[in-house]
């Protein structure tokens, strides 16, 4: 695919088919993401991918957590909505409103259910960083994550980056063999989009003038 086509076609998919992604394709996607820039080429990222039996266990744990109404306890604190700028808070509100309107359900039950079942994804990617970092590696990891999603899209594989995937790190750590000195920062679900209206939802973006300043 052309670069712009890859960028424009990538969007968050929230319901995947059960079709597996071949290991060689997963390796290729991560290899491409490794071309991402990082502070002094520090390459701070570690990548763990859950498929098969490991993924099955993770999904079972999530079902149990939801049953018991356990609150997420991520390695990277979520903070409060008011930690976001007012503009971002408005964007988040608009996004949730748009999802509700699109799905014709103010309670967005299907959207929430798909989160709970980890989007039925056949592969979950976990991105970790060594503990005690300055904050700058988060920038590197974000770039890495996007490169990974674009590399996936280029291979016809859909994705969603989601907090949902990393909200119970204590349970993930032993299953993925993540050492204690690494933080599980972010998760990305990969797979092939299922036939589901939720996958056709398109999120909006601010007008360019609101985010771009060019001084001459
Ligand atoms: C850091 C981060 C966390 C996210 N967490 C979730 C999540 O837990 N559940 C979810 O459904 N979507 C989640 N998303 C997806 C965003 O809602 C989505 O990227 C945004 O609305 C823009 O839409 P698009 O990805 O389709 O372009 C997350 C995205 C990012 C970057």
CSV table of C-alpha atoms and ligand atoms in Angstrom, one decimal, residues 10-12 14 95 111 115 119 160-165 186 201 203 205, ligand 1:
chain,number,residue,atom,x,y,z
A,10,UNK,CA,-5.5,2.5,10.0
A,11,UNK,CA,-8.2,2.9,12.5
A,12,UNK,CA,-9.1,1.2,15.7
A,14,UNK,CA,-12.8,-3.4,18.2
A,95,UNK,CA,-15.5,10.9,21.0
A,111,UNK,CA,-18.3,-1.0,22.7
A,115,UNK,CA,-13.2,-4.0,25.5
A,119,UNK,CA,-11.7,-7.3,21.2
A,160,UNK,CA,-6.3,-1.1,18.3
A,161,UNK,CA,-4.0,0.4,20.9
A,162,UNK,CA,-5.8,0.1,24.2
A,163,UNK,CA,-5.4,0.8,27.9
A,164,UNK,CA,-7.9,-2.1,28.4
A,165,UNK,CA,-5.1,-4.5,27.5
A,186,UNK,CA,0.8,-0.2,26.6
A,201,UNK,CA,-16.8,3.9,13.1
A,203,UNK,CA,-13.1,9.1,14.7
A,205,UNK,CA,-9.8,15.0,14.0
B,1,LIG,C1,-3.1,5.4,24.8
B,1,LIG,C2,-4.4,4.9,24.2
B,1,LIG,C3,-5.3,4.1,25.0
B,1,LIG,C4,-6.5,3.7,24.4
B,1,LIG,N1,-7.3,2.9,25.1
B,1,LIG,C5,-8.4,2.4,24.5
B,1,LIG,C6,-9.3,1.5,25.3
B,1,LIG,O1,-9.0,1.1,26.4
B,1,LIG,N2,-10.4,1.0,24.7
B,1,LIG,C7,-10.7,1.4,23.4
B,1,LIG,O2,-11.8,1.0,22.9
B,1,LIG,N3,-10.0,2.3,22.7
B,1,LIG,C8,-8.8,2.7,23.2
B,1,LIG,N4,-8.0,3.5,22.5
B,1,LIG,C9,-8.3,3.8,21.1
B,1,LIG,C10,-8.7,5.3,20.9
B,1,LIG,O3,-10.1,5.5,21.3
B,1,LIG,C11,-8.6,5.7,19.4
B,1,LIG,O4,-7.2,5.6,19.0
B,1,LIG,C12,-9.0,7.1,19.1
B,1,LIG,O5,-10.4,7.3,19.4
B,1,LIG,C13,-8.7,7.5,17.7
B,1,LIG,O6,-9.4,6.6,16.8
B,1,LIG,P1,-8.7,5.7,15.7
B,1,LIG,O7,-7.6,4.9,16.4
B,1,LIG,O8,-9.8,4.9,15.1
B,1,LIG,O9,-8.1,6.7,14.7
B,1,LIG,C14,-6.8,4.0,23.0
B,1,LIG,C15,-5.8,4.7,22.2
B,1,LIG,C16,-4.6,5.1,22.8
B,1,LIG,C17,-3.6,5.8,21.9
